[in-house]
Short mmCIF file of C-alpha atoms in Angstrom, two decimals:
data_model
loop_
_atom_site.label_atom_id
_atom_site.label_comp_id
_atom_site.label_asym_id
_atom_site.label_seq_id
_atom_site.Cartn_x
_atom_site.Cartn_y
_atom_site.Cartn_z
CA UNK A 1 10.81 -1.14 12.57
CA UNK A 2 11.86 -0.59 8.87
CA UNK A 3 15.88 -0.64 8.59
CA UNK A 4 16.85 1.16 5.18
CA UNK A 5 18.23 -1.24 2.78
CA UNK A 6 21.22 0.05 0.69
CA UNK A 7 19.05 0.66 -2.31
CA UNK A 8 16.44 2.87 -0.77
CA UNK A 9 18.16 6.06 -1.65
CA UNK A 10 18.97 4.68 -4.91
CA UNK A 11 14.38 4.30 -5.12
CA UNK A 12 14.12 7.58 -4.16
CA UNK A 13 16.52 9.27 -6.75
CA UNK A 14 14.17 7.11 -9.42
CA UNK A 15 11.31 7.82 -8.35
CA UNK A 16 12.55 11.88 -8.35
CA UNK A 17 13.41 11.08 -12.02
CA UNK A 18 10.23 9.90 -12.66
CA UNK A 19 8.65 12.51 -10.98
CA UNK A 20 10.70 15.16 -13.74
CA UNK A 21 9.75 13.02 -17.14
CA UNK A 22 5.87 12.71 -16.26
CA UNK A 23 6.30 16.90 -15.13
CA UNK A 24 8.06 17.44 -18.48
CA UNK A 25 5.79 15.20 -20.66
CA UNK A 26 3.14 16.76 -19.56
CA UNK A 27 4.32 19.83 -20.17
CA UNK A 28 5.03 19.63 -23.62
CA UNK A 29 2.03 18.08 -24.63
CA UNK A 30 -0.39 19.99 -23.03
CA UNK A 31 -1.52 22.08 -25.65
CA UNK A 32 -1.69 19.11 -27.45
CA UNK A 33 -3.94 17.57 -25.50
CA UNK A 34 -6.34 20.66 -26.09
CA UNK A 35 -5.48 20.66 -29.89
CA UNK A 36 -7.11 16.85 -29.76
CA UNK A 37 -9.67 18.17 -27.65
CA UNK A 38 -10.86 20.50 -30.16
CA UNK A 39 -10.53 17.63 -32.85
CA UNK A 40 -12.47 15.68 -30.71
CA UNK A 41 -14.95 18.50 -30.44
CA UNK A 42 -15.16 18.52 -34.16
CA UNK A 43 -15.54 14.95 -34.99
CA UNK A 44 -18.70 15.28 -32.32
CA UNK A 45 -19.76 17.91 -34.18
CA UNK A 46 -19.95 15.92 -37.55
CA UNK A 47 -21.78 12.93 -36.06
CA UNK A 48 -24.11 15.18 -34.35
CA UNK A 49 -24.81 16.64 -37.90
CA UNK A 50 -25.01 13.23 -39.85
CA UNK A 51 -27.57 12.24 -36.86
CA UNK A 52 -29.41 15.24 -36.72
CA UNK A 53 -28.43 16.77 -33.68
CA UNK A 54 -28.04 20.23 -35.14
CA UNK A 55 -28.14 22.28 -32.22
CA UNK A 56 -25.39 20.01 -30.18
CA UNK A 57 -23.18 20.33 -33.52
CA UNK A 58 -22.97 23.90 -34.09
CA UNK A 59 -22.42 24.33 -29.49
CA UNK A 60 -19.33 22.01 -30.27
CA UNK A 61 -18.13 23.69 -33.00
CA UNK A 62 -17.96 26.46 -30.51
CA UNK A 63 -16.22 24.59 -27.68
CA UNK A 64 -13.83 24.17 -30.54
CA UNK A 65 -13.16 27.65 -30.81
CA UNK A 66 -12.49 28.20 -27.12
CA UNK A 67 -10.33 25.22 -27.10
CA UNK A 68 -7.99 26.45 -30.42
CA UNK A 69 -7.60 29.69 -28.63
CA UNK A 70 -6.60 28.44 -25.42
CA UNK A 71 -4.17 25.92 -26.69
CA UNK A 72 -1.67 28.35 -28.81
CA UNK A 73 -1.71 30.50 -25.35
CA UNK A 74 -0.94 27.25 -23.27
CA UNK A 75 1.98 26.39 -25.75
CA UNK A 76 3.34 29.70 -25.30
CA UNK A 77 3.40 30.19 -21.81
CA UNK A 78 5.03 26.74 -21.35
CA UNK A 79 7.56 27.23 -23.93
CA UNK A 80 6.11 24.17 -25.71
CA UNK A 81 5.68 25.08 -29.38
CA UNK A 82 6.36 22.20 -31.55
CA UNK A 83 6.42 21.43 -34.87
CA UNK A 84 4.35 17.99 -34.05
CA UNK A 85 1.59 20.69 -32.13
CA UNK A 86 1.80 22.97 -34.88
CA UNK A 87 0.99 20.01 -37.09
CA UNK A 88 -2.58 19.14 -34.53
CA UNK A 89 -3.74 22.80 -34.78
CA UNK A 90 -3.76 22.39 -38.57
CA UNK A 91 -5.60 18.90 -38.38
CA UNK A 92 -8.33 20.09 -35.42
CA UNK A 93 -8.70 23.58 -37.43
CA UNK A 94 -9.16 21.95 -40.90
CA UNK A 95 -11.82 18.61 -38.77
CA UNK A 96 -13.59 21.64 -36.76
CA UNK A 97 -13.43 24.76 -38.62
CA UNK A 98 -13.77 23.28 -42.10
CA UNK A 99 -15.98 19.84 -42.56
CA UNK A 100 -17.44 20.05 -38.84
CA UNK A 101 -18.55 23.73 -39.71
CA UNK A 102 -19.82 23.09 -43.68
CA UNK A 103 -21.65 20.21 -42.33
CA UNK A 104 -23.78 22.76 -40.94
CA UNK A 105 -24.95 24.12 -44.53
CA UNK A 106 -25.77 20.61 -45.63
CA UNK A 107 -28.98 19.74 -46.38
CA UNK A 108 -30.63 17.19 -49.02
CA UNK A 109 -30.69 19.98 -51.87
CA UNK A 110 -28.24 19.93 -54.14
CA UNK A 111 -27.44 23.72 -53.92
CA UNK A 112 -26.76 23.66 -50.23
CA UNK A 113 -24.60 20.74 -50.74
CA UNK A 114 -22.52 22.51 -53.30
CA UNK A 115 -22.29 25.29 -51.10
CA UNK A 116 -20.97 22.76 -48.43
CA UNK A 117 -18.06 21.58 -50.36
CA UNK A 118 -17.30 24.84 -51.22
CA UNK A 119 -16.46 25.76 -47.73
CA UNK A 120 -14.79 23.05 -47.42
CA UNK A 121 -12.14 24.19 -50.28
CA UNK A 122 -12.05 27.51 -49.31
CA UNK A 123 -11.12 26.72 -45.70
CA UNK A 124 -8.38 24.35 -47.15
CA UNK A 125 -7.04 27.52 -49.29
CA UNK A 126 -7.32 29.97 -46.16
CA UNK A 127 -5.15 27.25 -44.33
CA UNK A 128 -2.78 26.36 -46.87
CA UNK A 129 -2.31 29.54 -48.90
CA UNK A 130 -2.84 32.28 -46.94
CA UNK A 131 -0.39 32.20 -44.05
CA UNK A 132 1.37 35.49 -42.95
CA UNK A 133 5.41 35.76 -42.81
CA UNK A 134 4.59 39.24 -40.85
CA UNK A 135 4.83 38.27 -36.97
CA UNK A 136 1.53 38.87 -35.07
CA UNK A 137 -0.70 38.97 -38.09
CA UNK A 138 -2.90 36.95 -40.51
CA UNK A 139 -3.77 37.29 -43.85
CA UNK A 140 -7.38 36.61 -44.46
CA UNK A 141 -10.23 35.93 -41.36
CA UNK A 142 -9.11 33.35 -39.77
CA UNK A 143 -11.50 30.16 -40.38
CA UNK A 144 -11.95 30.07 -36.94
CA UNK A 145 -13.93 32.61 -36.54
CA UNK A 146 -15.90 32.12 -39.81
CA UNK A 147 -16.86 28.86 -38.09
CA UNK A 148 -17.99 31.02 -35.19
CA UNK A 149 -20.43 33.21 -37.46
CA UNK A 150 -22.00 30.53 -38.67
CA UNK A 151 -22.38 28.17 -35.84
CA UNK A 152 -24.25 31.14 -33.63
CA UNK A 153 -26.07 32.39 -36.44
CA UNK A 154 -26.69 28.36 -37.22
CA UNK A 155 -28.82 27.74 -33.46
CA UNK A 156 -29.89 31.64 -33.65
CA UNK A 157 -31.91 30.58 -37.03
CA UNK A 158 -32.70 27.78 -36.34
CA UNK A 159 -30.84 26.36 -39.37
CA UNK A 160 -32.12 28.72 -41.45
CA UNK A 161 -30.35 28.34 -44.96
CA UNK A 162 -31.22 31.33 -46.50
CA UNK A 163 -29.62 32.96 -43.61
CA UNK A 164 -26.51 30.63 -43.67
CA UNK A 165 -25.98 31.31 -47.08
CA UNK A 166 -26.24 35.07 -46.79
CA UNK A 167 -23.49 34.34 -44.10
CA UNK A 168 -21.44 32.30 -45.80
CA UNK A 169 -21.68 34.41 -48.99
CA UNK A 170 -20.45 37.02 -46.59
CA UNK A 171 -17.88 35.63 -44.58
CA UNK A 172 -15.65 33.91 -47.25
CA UNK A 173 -14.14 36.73 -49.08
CA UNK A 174 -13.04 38.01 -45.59
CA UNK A 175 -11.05 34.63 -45.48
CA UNK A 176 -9.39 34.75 -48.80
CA UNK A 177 -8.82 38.31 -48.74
CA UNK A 178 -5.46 40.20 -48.01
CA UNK A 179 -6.15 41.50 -45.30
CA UNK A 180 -4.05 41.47 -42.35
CA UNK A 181 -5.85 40.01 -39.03
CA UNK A 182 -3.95 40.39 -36.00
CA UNK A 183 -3.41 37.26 -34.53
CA UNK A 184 -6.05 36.66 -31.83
CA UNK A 185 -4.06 36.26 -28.86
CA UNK A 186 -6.98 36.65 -26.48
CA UNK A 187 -5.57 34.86 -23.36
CA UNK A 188 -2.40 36.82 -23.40
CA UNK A 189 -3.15 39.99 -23.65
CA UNK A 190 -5.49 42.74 -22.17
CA UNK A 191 -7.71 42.38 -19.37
CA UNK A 192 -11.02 42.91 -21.17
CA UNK A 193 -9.72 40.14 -23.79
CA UNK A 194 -9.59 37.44 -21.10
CA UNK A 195 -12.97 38.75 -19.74
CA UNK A 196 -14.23 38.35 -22.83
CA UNK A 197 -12.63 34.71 -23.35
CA UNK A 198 -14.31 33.62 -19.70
CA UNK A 199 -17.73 35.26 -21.12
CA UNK A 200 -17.54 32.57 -23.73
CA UNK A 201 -16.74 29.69 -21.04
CA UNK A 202 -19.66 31.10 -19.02
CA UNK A 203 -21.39 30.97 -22.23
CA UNK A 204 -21.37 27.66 -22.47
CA UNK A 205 -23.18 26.75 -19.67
CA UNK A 206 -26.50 28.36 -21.03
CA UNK A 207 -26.43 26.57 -24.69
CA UNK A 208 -29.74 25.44 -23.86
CA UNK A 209 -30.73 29.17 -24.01
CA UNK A 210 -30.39 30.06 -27.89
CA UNK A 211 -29.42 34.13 -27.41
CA UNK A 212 -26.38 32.66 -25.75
CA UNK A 213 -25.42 32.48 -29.21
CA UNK A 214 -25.87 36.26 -29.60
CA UNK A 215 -22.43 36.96 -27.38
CA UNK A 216 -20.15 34.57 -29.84
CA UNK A 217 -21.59 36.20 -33.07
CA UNK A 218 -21.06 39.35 -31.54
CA UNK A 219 -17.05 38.52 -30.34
CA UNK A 220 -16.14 37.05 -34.24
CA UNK A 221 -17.73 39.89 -36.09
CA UNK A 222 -16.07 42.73 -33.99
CA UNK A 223 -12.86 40.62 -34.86
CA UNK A 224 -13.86 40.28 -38.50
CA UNK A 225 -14.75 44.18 -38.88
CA UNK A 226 -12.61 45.40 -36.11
CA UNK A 227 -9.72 43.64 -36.18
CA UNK A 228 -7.06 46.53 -35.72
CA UNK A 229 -8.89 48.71 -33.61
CA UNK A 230 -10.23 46.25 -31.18
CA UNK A 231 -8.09 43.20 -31.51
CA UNK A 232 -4.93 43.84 -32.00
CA UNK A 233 -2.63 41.96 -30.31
CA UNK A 234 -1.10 43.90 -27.18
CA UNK A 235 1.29 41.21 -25.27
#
C-alpha cells in the first residue's frame, strides 16, 4: 500500500499548473501553427516547381489557401490574435501566394520569366500598400485568391501559358485596384460559406481528378466579381 508522502499534493498542484501552460500555449499558437502550415505548404510548392512536379505545386498552393483561411478564424475564436501571428500570415501569404504561385508562370522563356517576377512585385505591393483602415474590408483582391485562379486554371490547362498569362493579365489589376473586398471570413459566417469551405476540404481528396479544380476557380472568381453581393462578411 502507497502512504501519501507530504509532497504529493504539492505534485499534483504542479502538475495542474502544467496542465494550464501547455492548454494556454497551445492556445495561442494555434493559428500559428496553421500559418506555418501554409508556409510549409508553399515552400512544397516551390520545390515541386523547381523539380517539375507541376501538378503537386499548384494542389499545394491550394491547401495553402484553405489553411490561410482557417487560421485568421482559429485566432479569432480563441482570442489569440497576435502581433507575432499577424507577422506569419504576412510571411506564409507573401512564400505561398506570391513566389510559390509565380513559380507557376515560370518557364525557360524569357517573357514568362519576366512575367514571373512581376507577380512577384505586385503581390509585394498588394501586401504592403494596399491594406484597408475600414474594418471588414480590403482594398484590392486579395492575393490569395489570385493564387487560387491561377493554380486551378494552372492543372485545368495543363500549364498552359497562354492561358496563365491571359489570367494573370486579368487578375492583377483586381489586386492593385481600389476596390473594397470584404474580408473573406468564410468559417465564421453563414452556413453556405462553411459548406462551401468543407467543399474545398472534400476537394482535396480528388486532386488526382483535374475538374476538381473547376470548384476552386469557381469559389475565387465569384469572390473576385461578387464580392459584395455574395461575400460579404455576415458574422
Amino acid at each position: 500500500m502507497t502512504v501519501p508522502g507530504p509532497f504529493s499534493g504539492l505534485s499534483w498542484w504542479t502538475n495542474m499548473a502544467m496542465g494550464v501552460q501547455v492548454r494556454e500555449f497551445a492556445r495561442k499558437n494555434a493559428a500559428n501553427v496553421l500559418s506555418v502550415a501554409n508556409m510549409v505548404m508553399g515552400m512544397s510548392s516551390i520545390l515541386s516547381s523547381l523539380n517539375g512536379h507541376h501538378h503537386a505545386a499548384c494542389w499545394l498552393v491550394l491547401i495553402g489557401y484553405l489553411l490561410d483561411l482557417a487560421d485568421g478564424a482559429v485566432a479569432r475564436r480563441l482570442n489569440a490574435c497576435s502581433a507575432l501571428g499577424a507577422k506569419l500570415d504576412e510571411y506564409a501569404d507573401f512564400t505561398t501566394f506570391g513566389i510559390a504561385t509565380a513559380l507557376l508562370l515560370r518557364t525557360p522563356n524569357l517573357l514568362d520569366n519576366i512575367l514571373c517576377i512581376s507577380y512577384v512585385l505586385f503581390v509585394v505591393v498588394r501586401i504592403c500598400f494596399f491594406a484597408s483602415e475600414v474594418p471588414l474590408v480590403y482594398h484590392g483582391l486579395p492575393c490569395t485568391y489570385s493564387s487560387v485562379i491561377l493554380a486551378s486554371a494552372s492543372v485545368l490547362s495543363e500549364g498552359n501559358m497562354a492561358v496563365l498569362w491571359v489570367m494573370t493579365v486579368a487578375t492583377i489589376p483586381f489586386m492593385i485596384s481600389h476596390n473594397s473586398y470584404p474580408h473573406d471570413r468564410v468559417l465564421e459566417s453563414e452556413a453556405w460559406k462553411k459548406v462551401v469551405y468543407a467543399g474545398g476540404v472534400v476537394m482535396l481528396f480528388c486532386s488526382s481528378f483535374p475538374p476538381a479544380c473547376v470548384y476552386y476557380l469557381l469559389w475565387s472568381v465569384s469572390y473576385m466579381l461578387f464580392p459584395t453581393s455574395l461575400w460579404n462578411a455576415e458574422m
